[in-house]
Amino acid sequence: MVDPRRPRADGSDVLDALARSLPSAALLTDRDVMESYRRDQAALPGAGMPLAVVRPRLAAEVQTTLRIASAGGVPVVPRGAGSGLSGGANAVDGGLVLSLTAMDRVLQIDRANLLAVVEPGVINGDLSAAAAERGLWYPPDPASAGFSSIGGNIATNAGGLCCAKYGVTRDSVLGLQVVLADGSLIRTGGRTVKRVAGYDLTGLFVGSEGTLGVVTEATLRLRPAPPPPATLVAFFGDLKSAGTAIAEITSEVVPSVLELMDRHTVRAVDEWKHMDLDLDAAAMLIGRSDAGGEQAANQIERMARACTSAGATLVARSSDPMEADLLMNARRLALPALERQGTILLDDVAVPIGRITELFEAIERIAADHAVVIGTFGHAGDGNMHPTLVYDHRDPEHVARARAAFQDILRAAVDLGGTITGEHGVGLLKRPWLTEELGDDGFRVHAAVKHALDPEGILNPGKVL
C-alpha cells in the first residue's frame, strides 16, 4: 500500500505516459499553477506538492489516468471545487491531483422520471437552477451551494439547510458511474427509486471521500418544486432554551428547515451586513415549512408555540418571500462572517437531537476553558452543529488553544452518542478520531473494504483511514 510519507521516484515515466495519452490541456505541471490545487479550505492540515494536476473532460481520461498511476504506484488525490473543510482533497508529495472541475455538464433533466444525470464538476447551485427551469428541485442544499461541486457533495455525503426533511446527499443519489483504482469503470444503482439487487455500492461510494473510486457521473433524484415556504424566526436568551425548543419542534413536526445561529455568529453577520438582528440574544432559530397553505401555517404555529414555551424572547412569523429569503441569507453568511474575524477552525459534529442542549452547554464550557471564541451555527433539525473556532494563526499559543478546544468538542460529541462529522468528512483533520467512533472491529472492516477496491492504496492515501 502506498505510504504518503515515503519518498518516491521522480515519476518521470508516469508523466511521460500521461503526456502521451491525454490531451495537452489536461496535464498541468507548472508549480505556480499547481499551487492552487494543493489544499482545500481547511487551515490546519498539511499539503504536499503534486507531481502533476490532471484535468480530464471525459470518463475515459479518468480511466487512463488511473491505469497509468496504478501501474506506476503513484497516488491520486481526487478533487472537486476545493471547498472541502477537512483536508480531504489535500495533495500528496509526488502524487497526482485529479481535478474534476472540467467535467461540468448537466447531461439530462428527466421530468417524467424526476431525475438528473450530471458530471461531478457541476456546481450544486447550477444543478438547482437547471432543475428549476423544468419545475423541479434538487433538495441537497449546503450553504456552499453556490460554489461546491456535486462530486464533492457526493464524496462527503453533504447535507445542507433542507436535510431535516429531505435528508442528505445519499438520499438523493440513485446511481453512479465510478472509475476504480485500476482504471476499470463500473455503474452502481440506476434510474429506479427502489433497487435491492446486490450490495448497496452506491451508498458505499457516497461519503467515501475519494478513497474507493472516482465518481465520473451521477444519477440524482429530483422532486417537484415545493410551494413557497412559511418562515419563523425566534430569539432566545440562552442556548439551553433554544435546545429545548428544537427538541420540542422536532418531536411534533418535520420542518423543511430548522437552523440555529448563536450570539457570536449573529453579531458577526450583523456587523458585516447590518441586518438589524437581535444582538443581545444568545441564539437565533430559523424554521420553515414548505407543506403549503393551511398545513404550513399550522406547522409554523406549532413551532412558534414550542419556542414560546421554551422561553423565546421574540417569535415572529413571515410568509413574505423576500423577508424570508433575507433570514435564510443571514444563515448562509454565517461562515464567511466569522472568517472576517480571524482564522477559523470549523467543526462538524452531530448528536441525537434530544442531546443538543448538552452539546451547546459543552461548547460554552470548552470555549471558557480554553479562552477561545466559538461561534456555533448549523442544522438544528438533525442535530448537526458547526462550532467554529476563531483564532489568530500568527500566535502559536492561540493556535494551540484552538486545537485543544477542537479536540474537546469532538470528545464531547462522541460522549453524547454523536459523530465526529455530520457532513464535512474525516479527511486529514479528524482521521485520528475515526477508530474512537468506529471501534477496532469497525475500523478493521473499513480497512478491508478499502483494500478490496484499492489494493495498492493509491486513491487519496492518508485520508480517512
Short mmCIF file of C-alpha atoms in Angstrom, two decimals:
data_model
loop_
_atom_site.label_atom_id
_atom_site.label_comp_id
_atom_site.label_asym_id
_atom_site.label_seq_id
_atom_site.Cartn_x
_atom_site.Cartn_y
_atom_site.Cartn_z
CA MET A 1 0.00 0.00 0.00
CA VAL A 2 1.23 3.49 -0.85
CA ASP A 3 2.67 5.36 2.11
CA PRO A 4 2.04 9.10 1.51
CA ARG A 5 5.02 9.97 3.71
CA ARG A 6 7.53 7.79 1.85
CA PRO A 7 9.73 9.46 -0.79
CA ARG A 8 9.10 8.12 -4.30
CA ALA A 9 10.92 8.16 -7.60
CA ASP A 10 10.68 11.33 -9.65
CA GLY A 11 7.68 9.96 -11.56
CA SER A 12 9.05 10.93 -14.96
CA ASP A 13 7.83 7.67 -16.51
CA VAL A 14 4.30 8.36 -15.27
CA LEU A 15 4.44 11.94 -16.54
CA ASP A 16 5.67 10.75 -19.94
CA ALA A 17 2.86 8.20 -20.15
CA LEU A 18 0.25 10.79 -19.18
CA ALA A 19 1.63 13.28 -21.73
CA ARG A 20 1.38 10.65 -24.48
CA SER A 21 -2.12 9.54 -23.52
CA LEU A 22 -4.00 12.71 -22.55
CA PRO A 23 -4.80 15.97 -24.35
CA SER A 24 -2.10 18.53 -23.63
CA ALA A 25 -4.56 20.87 -21.88
CA ALA A 26 -5.45 18.12 -19.40
CA LEU A 27 -1.97 17.91 -17.85
CA LEU A 28 -0.60 20.75 -15.68
CA THR A 29 2.94 20.65 -14.31
CA ASP A 30 3.81 24.30 -13.66
CA ARG A 31 4.46 24.63 -9.91
CA ASP A 32 2.85 28.06 -9.66
CA VAL A 33 -0.32 26.76 -11.32
CA MET A 34 -0.34 23.60 -9.20
CA GLU A 35 -0.11 25.67 -6.03
CA SER A 36 -3.82 26.49 -6.23
CA TYR A 37 -4.65 22.75 -6.35
CA ARG A 38 -2.67 21.72 -3.26
CA ARG A 39 -5.25 22.08 -0.50
CA ASP A 40 -8.89 22.63 0.33
CA GLN A 41 -10.33 25.22 2.75
CA ALA A 42 -9.16 23.57 5.99
CA ALA A 43 -6.42 25.71 7.51
CA LEU A 44 -4.57 23.23 9.72
CA PRO A 45 -3.88 20.02 7.73
CA GLY A 46 -0.66 19.89 5.75
CA ALA A 47 -0.47 19.53 1.96
CA GLY A 48 2.17 18.14 -0.36
CA MET A 49 3.40 19.27 -3.78
CA PRO A 50 1.93 17.11 -6.55
CA LEU A 51 3.83 15.67 -9.45
CA ALA A 52 1.11 16.99 -11.77
CA VAL A 53 -2.52 18.06 -11.92
CA VAL A 54 -4.76 16.19 -14.33
CA ARG A 55 -7.95 17.91 -15.54
CA PRO A 56 -9.96 15.35 -17.52
CA ARG A 57 -13.08 16.13 -19.53
CA LEU A 58 -14.13 12.54 -20.16
CA ALA A 59 -14.52 9.42 -18.03
CA ALA A 60 -12.13 7.66 -20.43
CA GLU A 61 -9.43 10.18 -19.48
CA VAL A 62 -10.02 9.41 -15.80
CA GLN A 63 -9.62 5.72 -16.62
CA THR A 64 -6.38 6.37 -18.47
CA THR A 65 -5.01 8.44 -15.60
CA LEU A 66 -5.77 5.79 -13.01
CA ARG A 67 -4.38 2.96 -15.13
CA ILE A 68 -1.10 4.82 -15.55
CA ALA A 69 -0.95 5.87 -11.89
CA SER A 70 -1.75 2.36 -10.70
CA ALA A 71 0.95 0.83 -12.89
CA GLY A 72 3.47 3.37 -11.62
CA GLY A 73 2.42 3.18 -7.95
CA VAL A 74 1.69 6.91 -7.92
CA PRO A 75 -1.04 8.15 -5.54
CA VAL A 76 -4.03 10.05 -6.89
CA VAL A 77 -6.00 12.66 -4.96
CA PRO A 78 -9.46 13.29 -6.49
CA ARG A 79 -10.52 16.92 -6.19
CA GLY A 80 -13.74 18.83 -6.79
CA ALA A 81 -14.17 22.56 -6.35
CA GLY A 82 -11.75 22.65 -3.40
CA SER A 83 -14.40 23.89 -0.96
CA GLY A 84 -13.90 20.99 1.48
CA LEU A 85 -13.25 21.68 5.14
CA SER A 86 -11.36 18.62 6.36
CA GLY A 87 -8.22 18.41 4.22
CA GLY A 88 -9.77 15.59 2.20
CA ALA A 89 -8.52 17.00 -1.13
CA ASN A 90 -5.03 17.99 0.04
CA ALA A 91 -2.26 16.95 -2.32
CA VAL A 92 0.35 14.28 -1.61
CA ASP A 93 4.03 14.85 -2.40
CA GLY A 94 4.86 13.26 -5.73
CA GLY A 95 1.28 12.26 -6.44
CA LEU A 96 -1.35 13.38 -8.92
CA VAL A 97 -4.23 15.72 -8.22
CA LEU A 98 -7.20 14.63 -10.32
CA SER A 99 -9.29 17.78 -10.69
CA LEU A 100 -12.79 17.05 -11.95
CA THR A 101 -13.96 20.64 -12.41
CA ALA A 102 -13.84 20.44 -16.23
CA MET A 103 -16.40 17.60 -16.17
CA ASP A 104 -19.21 20.07 -15.55
CA ARG A 105 -22.10 19.12 -17.82
CA VAL A 106 -25.71 18.59 -16.80
CA LEU A 107 -26.33 15.68 -19.15
CA GLN A 108 -30.06 15.25 -18.61
CA ILE A 109 -33.03 16.60 -16.69
CA ASP A 110 -35.74 13.93 -16.90
CA ARG A 111 -39.03 15.42 -15.72
CA ALA A 112 -41.04 12.25 -16.29
CA ASN A 113 -38.79 10.18 -14.02
CA LEU A 114 -37.80 13.01 -11.65
CA LEU A 115 -34.07 12.64 -12.09
CA ALA A 116 -30.96 14.39 -13.36
CA VAL A 117 -27.78 12.94 -14.81
CA VAL A 118 -24.71 15.10 -14.20
CA GLU A 119 -20.95 15.07 -14.28
CA PRO A 120 -19.06 15.55 -10.99
CA GLY A 121 -17.84 19.09 -11.68
CA VAL A 122 -21.35 20.55 -11.88
CA ILE A 123 -21.86 23.20 -9.20
CA ASN A 124 -24.71 22.40 -6.82
CA GLY A 125 -26.46 25.72 -7.43
CA ASP A 126 -26.20 25.31 -11.21
CA LEU A 127 -27.96 21.96 -10.99
CA SER A 128 -30.67 23.53 -8.84
CA ALA A 129 -31.15 26.29 -11.42
CA ALA A 130 -31.35 23.77 -14.28
CA ALA A 131 -33.91 21.72 -12.37
CA ALA A 132 -35.95 24.82 -11.52
CA GLU A 133 -36.28 25.65 -15.24
CA ARG A 134 -38.27 22.40 -15.52
CA GLY A 135 -40.32 23.00 -12.38
CA LEU A 136 -38.18 20.56 -10.38
CA TRP A 137 -35.95 20.79 -7.33
CA TYR A 138 -32.73 19.19 -6.09
CA PRO A 139 -33.04 19.08 -2.26
CA PRO A 140 -29.40 18.84 -1.01
CA ASP A 141 -28.71 22.49 -0.26
CA PRO A 142 -25.42 23.09 1.59
CA ALA A 143 -24.54 26.67 2.48
CA SER A 144 -21.76 26.26 -0.12
CA ALA A 145 -24.30 25.50 -2.88
CA GLY A 146 -23.05 28.41 -4.97
CA PHE A 147 -19.50 27.08 -5.23
CA SER A 148 -19.33 23.42 -4.16
CA SER A 149 -19.48 20.66 -6.78
CA ILE A 150 -21.79 17.68 -6.95
CA GLY A 151 -18.78 15.36 -6.94
CA GLY A 152 -17.52 16.92 -3.72
CA ASN A 153 -21.02 16.77 -2.21
CA ILE A 154 -21.13 13.06 -3.03
CA ALA A 155 -17.61 12.48 -1.66
CA THR A 156 -18.56 13.87 1.75
CA ASN A 157 -22.29 12.98 1.74
CA ALA A 158 -23.03 16.69 2.19
CA GLY A 159 -26.20 17.75 3.94
CA GLY A 160 -27.39 21.31 3.97
CA LEU A 161 -30.23 23.50 5.07
CA CYS A 162 -33.06 21.23 3.91
CA CYS A 163 -31.75 17.98 5.38
CA ALA A 164 -34.16 17.92 8.34
CA LYS A 165 -36.96 16.92 5.97
CA TYR A 166 -35.28 15.75 2.78
CA GLY A 167 -32.15 14.02 4.01
CA VAL A 168 -28.54 14.30 2.90
CA THR A 169 -26.87 13.75 -0.47
CA ARG A 170 -27.02 9.95 -0.20
CA ASP A 171 -30.82 10.17 -0.08
CA SER A 172 -30.82 11.86 -3.50
CA VAL A 173 -28.29 9.64 -5.31
CA LEU A 174 -29.89 6.91 -7.41
CA GLY A 175 -26.82 5.69 -9.26
CA LEU A 176 -23.16 6.39 -10.03
CA GLN A 177 -20.55 5.81 -12.69
CA VAL A 178 -17.26 5.16 -10.88
CA VAL A 179 -13.71 4.58 -12.06
CA LEU A 180 -11.81 2.25 -9.72
CA ALA A 181 -8.14 2.44 -8.80
CA ASP A 182 -7.07 0.10 -11.63
CA GLY A 183 -8.94 2.17 -14.24
CA SER A 184 -11.93 -0.13 -14.60
CA LEU A 185 -15.34 1.53 -14.84
CA ILE A 186 -18.47 0.33 -13.06
CA ARG A 187 -22.04 1.54 -12.71
CA THR A 188 -23.92 1.27 -9.45
CA GLY A 189 -27.63 1.73 -8.82
CA GLY A 190 -29.73 3.04 -11.70
CA ARG A 191 -32.73 5.16 -12.58
CA THR A 192 -35.30 3.50 -10.33
CA VAL A 193 -36.22 4.71 -6.86
CA LYS A 194 -36.17 1.15 -5.48
CA ARG A 195 -33.38 -1.34 -6.18
CA VAL A 196 -32.06 -4.15 -3.96
CA ALA A 197 -30.15 -6.28 -6.48
CA GLY A 198 -26.74 -6.84 -4.93
CA TYR A 199 -24.95 -4.79 -2.31
CA ASP A 200 -25.65 -1.08 -1.98
CA LEU A 201 -22.48 0.04 -3.70
CA THR A 202 -23.99 3.45 -4.45
CA GLY A 203 -24.38 4.10 -0.75
CA LEU A 204 -20.84 2.83 -0.16
CA PHE A 205 -19.23 5.28 -2.57
CA VAL A 206 -21.25 8.25 -1.28
CA GLY A 207 -19.26 9.66 1.62
CA SER A 208 -16.09 7.67 0.84
CA GLU A 209 -14.05 10.86 0.22
CA GLY A 210 -12.34 9.64 -2.94
CA THR A 211 -10.68 6.69 -1.20
CA LEU A 212 -12.58 3.92 -3.02
CA GLY A 213 -13.13 5.25 -6.54
CA VAL A 214 -13.63 8.37 -8.64
CA VAL A 215 -17.20 9.38 -9.48
CA THR A 216 -17.49 10.43 -13.14
CA GLU A 217 -21.28 10.60 -13.44
CA ALA A 218 -24.21 10.70 -11.04
CA THR A 219 -27.90 9.98 -11.47
CA LEU A 220 -29.71 12.13 -8.94
CA ARG A 221 -33.24 12.17 -7.63
CA LEU A 222 -35.25 15.35 -8.21
CA ARG A 223 -38.56 16.41 -6.67
CA PRO A 224 -41.40 18.63 -7.78
CA ALA A 225 -40.73 22.21 -6.72
CA PRO A 226 -42.34 22.76 -3.29
CA PRO A 227 -44.76 25.61 -2.55
CA PRO A 228 -43.32 28.89 -1.25
CA PRO A 229 -42.36 28.27 2.38
CA ALA A 230 -43.72 29.89 5.50
CA THR A 231 -40.96 31.05 7.83
CA LEU A 232 -40.47 31.60 11.55
CA VAL A 233 -37.66 33.33 13.42
CA ALA A 234 -37.20 33.13 17.18
CA PHE A 235 -34.62 34.65 19.51
CA PHE A 236 -33.59 33.16 22.87
CA GLY A 237 -31.84 34.49 25.94
CA ASP A 238 -29.73 31.34 26.34
CA LEU A 239 -28.72 28.33 24.26
CA LYS A 240 -30.37 25.87 26.63
CA SER A 241 -33.78 27.39 25.86
CA ALA A 242 -33.07 27.17 22.15
CA GLY A 243 -32.13 23.50 22.54
CA THR A 244 -35.36 22.81 24.41
CA ALA A 245 -37.35 24.44 21.60
CA ILE A 246 -35.51 22.43 18.96
CA ALA A 247 -36.27 19.13 20.70
CA GLU A 248 -39.95 20.10 21.09
CA ILE A 249 -40.31 21.19 17.46
CA THR A 250 -38.75 18.05 16.01
CA SER A 251 -40.92 15.83 18.18
CA GLU A 252 -44.08 17.42 16.73
CA VAL A 253 -43.41 18.46 13.12
CA VAL A 254 -40.91 17.88 10.33
CA PRO A 255 -39.78 21.37 9.31
CA SER A 256 -38.25 21.81 5.88
CA VAL A 257 -35.59 23.98 7.54
CA LEU A 258 -34.56 24.37 11.16
CA GLU A 259 -31.32 26.33 11.53
CA LEU A 260 -29.58 27.90 14.52
CA MET A 261 -27.04 30.70 14.96
CA ASP A 262 -25.56 31.60 18.33
CA ARG A 263 -24.75 35.09 19.65
CA HIS A 264 -21.22 35.23 18.22
CA THR A 265 -22.46 34.24 14.78
CA VAL A 266 -25.47 36.58 14.80
CA ARG A 267 -23.25 39.50 15.78
CA ALA A 268 -20.67 38.63 13.12
CA VAL A 269 -23.33 38.55 10.39
CA ASP A 270 -24.99 41.76 11.56
CA GLU A 271 -21.68 43.60 11.90
CA TRP A 272 -20.96 42.73 8.28
CA LYS A 273 -24.37 43.10 6.62
CA HIS A 274 -26.33 45.36 9.05
CA MET A 275 -29.47 43.22 9.04
CA ASP A 276 -30.92 44.62 12.29
CA LEU A 277 -30.81 41.28 14.10
CA ASP A 278 -31.21 41.00 17.87
CA LEU A 279 -27.63 41.38 19.07
CA ASP A 280 -28.50 40.71 22.71
CA ALA A 281 -29.99 37.27 22.05
CA ALA A 282 -27.95 34.17 22.82
CA ALA A 283 -29.39 32.35 19.80
CA MET A 284 -31.49 32.83 16.69
CA LEU A 285 -33.58 29.95 15.34
CA ILE A 286 -34.99 29.93 11.80
CA GLY A 287 -37.75 27.45 10.98
CA ARG A 288 -39.56 26.82 7.72
CA SER A 289 -42.43 24.72 6.42
CA ASP A 290 -42.92 24.04 2.72
CA ALA A 291 -46.05 21.94 3.27
CA GLY A 292 -48.11 24.66 1.62
CA GLY A 293 -51.30 26.51 2.53
CA GLU A 294 -53.07 25.75 5.78
CA GLN A 295 -50.76 22.86 6.67
CA ALA A 296 -47.70 25.12 6.51
CA ALA A 297 -49.42 27.76 8.63
CA ASN A 298 -50.32 25.08 11.17
CA GLN A 299 -46.75 23.78 11.34
CA ILE A 300 -45.35 27.27 11.79
CA GLU A 301 -47.83 27.91 14.59
CA ARG A 302 -46.77 24.72 16.36
CA MET A 303 -43.11 25.74 16.03
CA ALA A 304 -43.97 29.16 17.45
CA ARG A 305 -45.73 27.60 20.47
CA ALA A 306 -42.69 25.39 21.13
CA CYS A 307 -40.39 28.41 21.02
CA THR A 308 -42.62 30.46 23.31
CA SER A 309 -42.95 27.56 25.75
CA ALA A 310 -39.15 27.18 25.83
CA GLY A 311 -38.73 30.85 26.78
CA ALA A 312 -38.09 32.64 23.47
CA THR A 313 -37.70 36.39 23.90
CA LEU A 314 -39.20 37.07 20.47
CA VAL A 315 -41.09 34.94 17.94
CA ALA A 316 -42.06 36.27 14.52
CA ARG A 317 -43.72 34.62 11.53
CA SER A 318 -43.42 35.61 7.89
CA SER A 319 -44.97 34.50 4.62
CA ASP A 320 -43.25 37.29 2.68
CA PRO A 321 -40.75 35.59 0.34
CA MET A 322 -38.30 38.49 0.31
CA GLU A 323 -38.22 38.79 4.10
CA ALA A 324 -37.88 35.03 4.48
CA ASP A 325 -35.02 34.89 1.98
CA LEU A 326 -33.20 37.62 3.91
CA LEU A 327 -33.36 35.47 7.03
CA MET A 328 -32.07 32.43 5.14
CA ASN A 329 -29.31 34.54 3.66
CA ALA A 330 -28.23 35.51 7.18
CA ARG A 331 -27.73 31.82 7.92
CA ARG A 332 -25.79 31.26 4.67
CA LEU A 333 -23.50 34.13 5.61
CA ALA A 334 -22.57 32.59 8.98
CA LEU A 335 -19.25 31.07 7.94
CA PRO A 336 -17.89 33.95 5.82
CA ALA A 337 -18.96 36.39 8.56
CA LEU A 338 -16.88 34.52 11.14
CA GLU A 339 -13.98 34.27 8.66
CA ARG A 340 -13.81 38.06 8.64
CA GLN A 341 -12.89 37.98 12.35
CA GLY A 342 -9.80 35.77 12.08
CA THR A 343 -8.62 32.34 11.03
CA ILE A 344 -11.32 29.75 11.56
CA LEU A 345 -11.31 26.10 12.52
CA LEU A 346 -14.72 24.73 11.60
CA ASP A 347 -16.05 21.70 13.42
CA ASP A 348 -18.84 19.48 12.15
CA VAL A 349 -20.27 17.35 14.91
CA ALA A 350 -23.73 15.83 15.19
CA VAL A 351 -25.56 14.46 18.21
CA PRO A 352 -29.01 12.96 18.81
CA ILE A 353 -31.48 15.85 18.74
CA GLY A 354 -32.55 15.11 22.30
CA ARG A 355 -28.99 15.85 23.47
CA ILE A 356 -28.42 19.03 21.53
CA THR A 357 -28.82 21.16 24.66
CA GLU A 358 -25.99 19.18 26.29
CA LEU A 359 -23.83 19.83 23.23
CA PHE A 360 -24.46 23.58 23.49
CA GLU A 361 -23.54 23.50 27.17
CA ALA A 362 -20.35 21.56 26.41
CA ILE A 363 -19.32 24.04 23.68
CA GLU A 364 -19.81 27.00 26.02
CA ARG A 365 -17.76 25.26 28.70
CA ILE A 366 -14.97 24.40 26.23
CA ALA A 367 -14.85 27.99 24.97
CA ALA A 368 -14.42 29.23 28.54
CA ASP A 369 -11.87 26.55 29.48
CA HIS A 370 -9.60 27.37 26.53
CA ALA A 371 -10.31 31.11 26.30
CA VAL A 372 -11.28 30.91 22.62
CA VAL A 373 -14.17 32.40 20.68
CA ILE A 374 -16.52 29.74 19.31
CA GLY A 375 -19.36 30.74 17.01
CA THR A 376 -21.90 27.94 16.72
CA PHE A 377 -24.37 27.56 13.88
CA GLY A 378 -25.84 24.66 11.98
CA HIS A 379 -28.63 22.30 11.19
CA ALA A 380 -30.66 22.13 14.36
CA GLY A 381 -33.28 19.94 12.70
CA ASP A 382 -30.96 16.93 12.58
CA GLY A 383 -28.52 17.74 15.40
CA ASN A 384 -25.61 18.66 13.11
CA MET A 385 -23.81 21.71 14.51
CA HIS A 386 -20.79 23.63 13.26
CA PRO A 387 -18.90 25.06 16.25
CA THR A 388 -16.41 27.42 14.61
CA LEU A 389 -13.28 28.46 16.46
CA VAL A 390 -11.90 31.90 15.62
CA TYR A 391 -8.20 32.36 16.36
CA ASP A 392 -5.05 34.25 15.37
CA HIS A 393 -2.93 31.92 13.23
CA ARG A 394 0.13 34.12 13.89
CA ASP A 395 0.06 33.37 17.62
CA PRO A 396 1.32 29.82 18.43
CA GLU A 397 -0.39 29.87 21.83
CA HIS A 398 -3.68 30.85 20.24
CA VAL A 399 -3.33 28.07 17.68
CA ALA A 400 -2.62 25.54 20.43
CA ARG A 401 -5.70 26.62 22.40
CA ALA A 402 -7.86 26.35 19.29
CA ARG A 403 -6.55 22.86 18.53
CA ALA A 404 -7.22 21.72 22.09
CA ALA A 405 -10.75 23.15 22.06
CA PHE A 406 -11.41 21.44 18.73
CA GLN A 407 -10.40 18.07 20.17
CA ASP A 408 -12.57 18.62 23.24
CA ILE A 409 -15.60 19.31 21.03
CA LEU A 410 -15.02 16.02 19.20
CA ARG A 411 -14.77 14.22 22.52
CA ALA A 412 -18.00 15.83 23.73
CA ALA A 413 -19.86 14.77 20.58
CA VAL A 414 -18.70 11.15 20.84
CA ASP A 415 -19.53 11.04 24.54
CA LEU A 416 -23.06 12.28 23.77
CA GLY A 417 -23.62 9.39 21.38
CA GLY A 418 -22.90 11.50 18.32
CA THR A 419 -20.39 11.63 15.49
CA ILE A 420 -17.18 13.50 14.73
CA THR A 421 -18.51 14.57 11.32
CA GLY A 422 -22.04 15.01 10.06
CA GLU A 423 -21.28 16.16 6.50
CA HIS A 424 -17.78 17.58 6.02
CA GLY A 425 -15.92 14.27 6.11
CA VAL A 426 -12.96 12.89 8.03
CA GLY A 427 -10.20 13.86 5.60
CA LEU A 428 -6.93 14.57 7.38
CA LEU A 429 -8.38 16.78 10.08
CA LYS A 430 -10.29 14.10 12.00
CA ARG A 431 -8.54 10.91 10.94
CA PRO A 432 -7.12 10.15 14.43
CA TRP A 433 -10.68 10.04 15.80
CA LEU A 434 -12.15 7.51 13.41
CA THR A 435 -11.21 4.43 15.44
CA GLU A 436 -12.64 6.14 18.52
CA GLU A 437 -16.03 6.32 16.82
CA LEU A 438 -15.99 3.05 14.86
CA GLY A 439 -14.24 0.78 17.35
CA ASP A 440 -11.40 -1.58 16.45
CA ASP A 441 -13.57 -4.14 14.67
CA GLY A 442 -15.48 -1.48 12.75
CA PHE A 443 -12.22 0.10 11.64
CA ARG A 444 -10.95 -3.32 10.51
CA VAL A 445 -14.00 -3.74 8.25
CA HIS A 446 -13.41 -0.30 6.74
CA ALA A 447 -9.79 -1.20 6.04
CA ALA A 448 -10.87 -4.46 4.40
CA VAL A 449 -13.28 -2.63 2.07
CA LYS A 450 -10.54 -0.15 1.16
CA HIS A 451 -8.11 -2.96 0.38
CA ALA A 452 -10.67 -4.82 -1.75
CA LEU A 453 -11.31 -1.82 -4.01
CA ASP A 454 -7.86 -0.19 -3.89
CA PRO A 455 -5.35 -2.93 -3.01
CA GLU A 456 -2.30 -0.75 -3.77
CA GLY A 457 -3.69 2.14 -1.74
CA ILE A 458 -3.21 4.78 -4.46
CA LEU A 459 -6.56 6.55 -4.03
CA ASN A 460 -6.33 9.53 -1.67
CA PRO A 461 -3.80 7.85 0.62
CA GLY A 462 -3.61 9.06 4.19
CA LYS A 463 -7.19 10.35 4.17
CA VAL A 464 -9.96 8.89 6.37
CA LEU A 465 -8.10 5.69 7.32
#
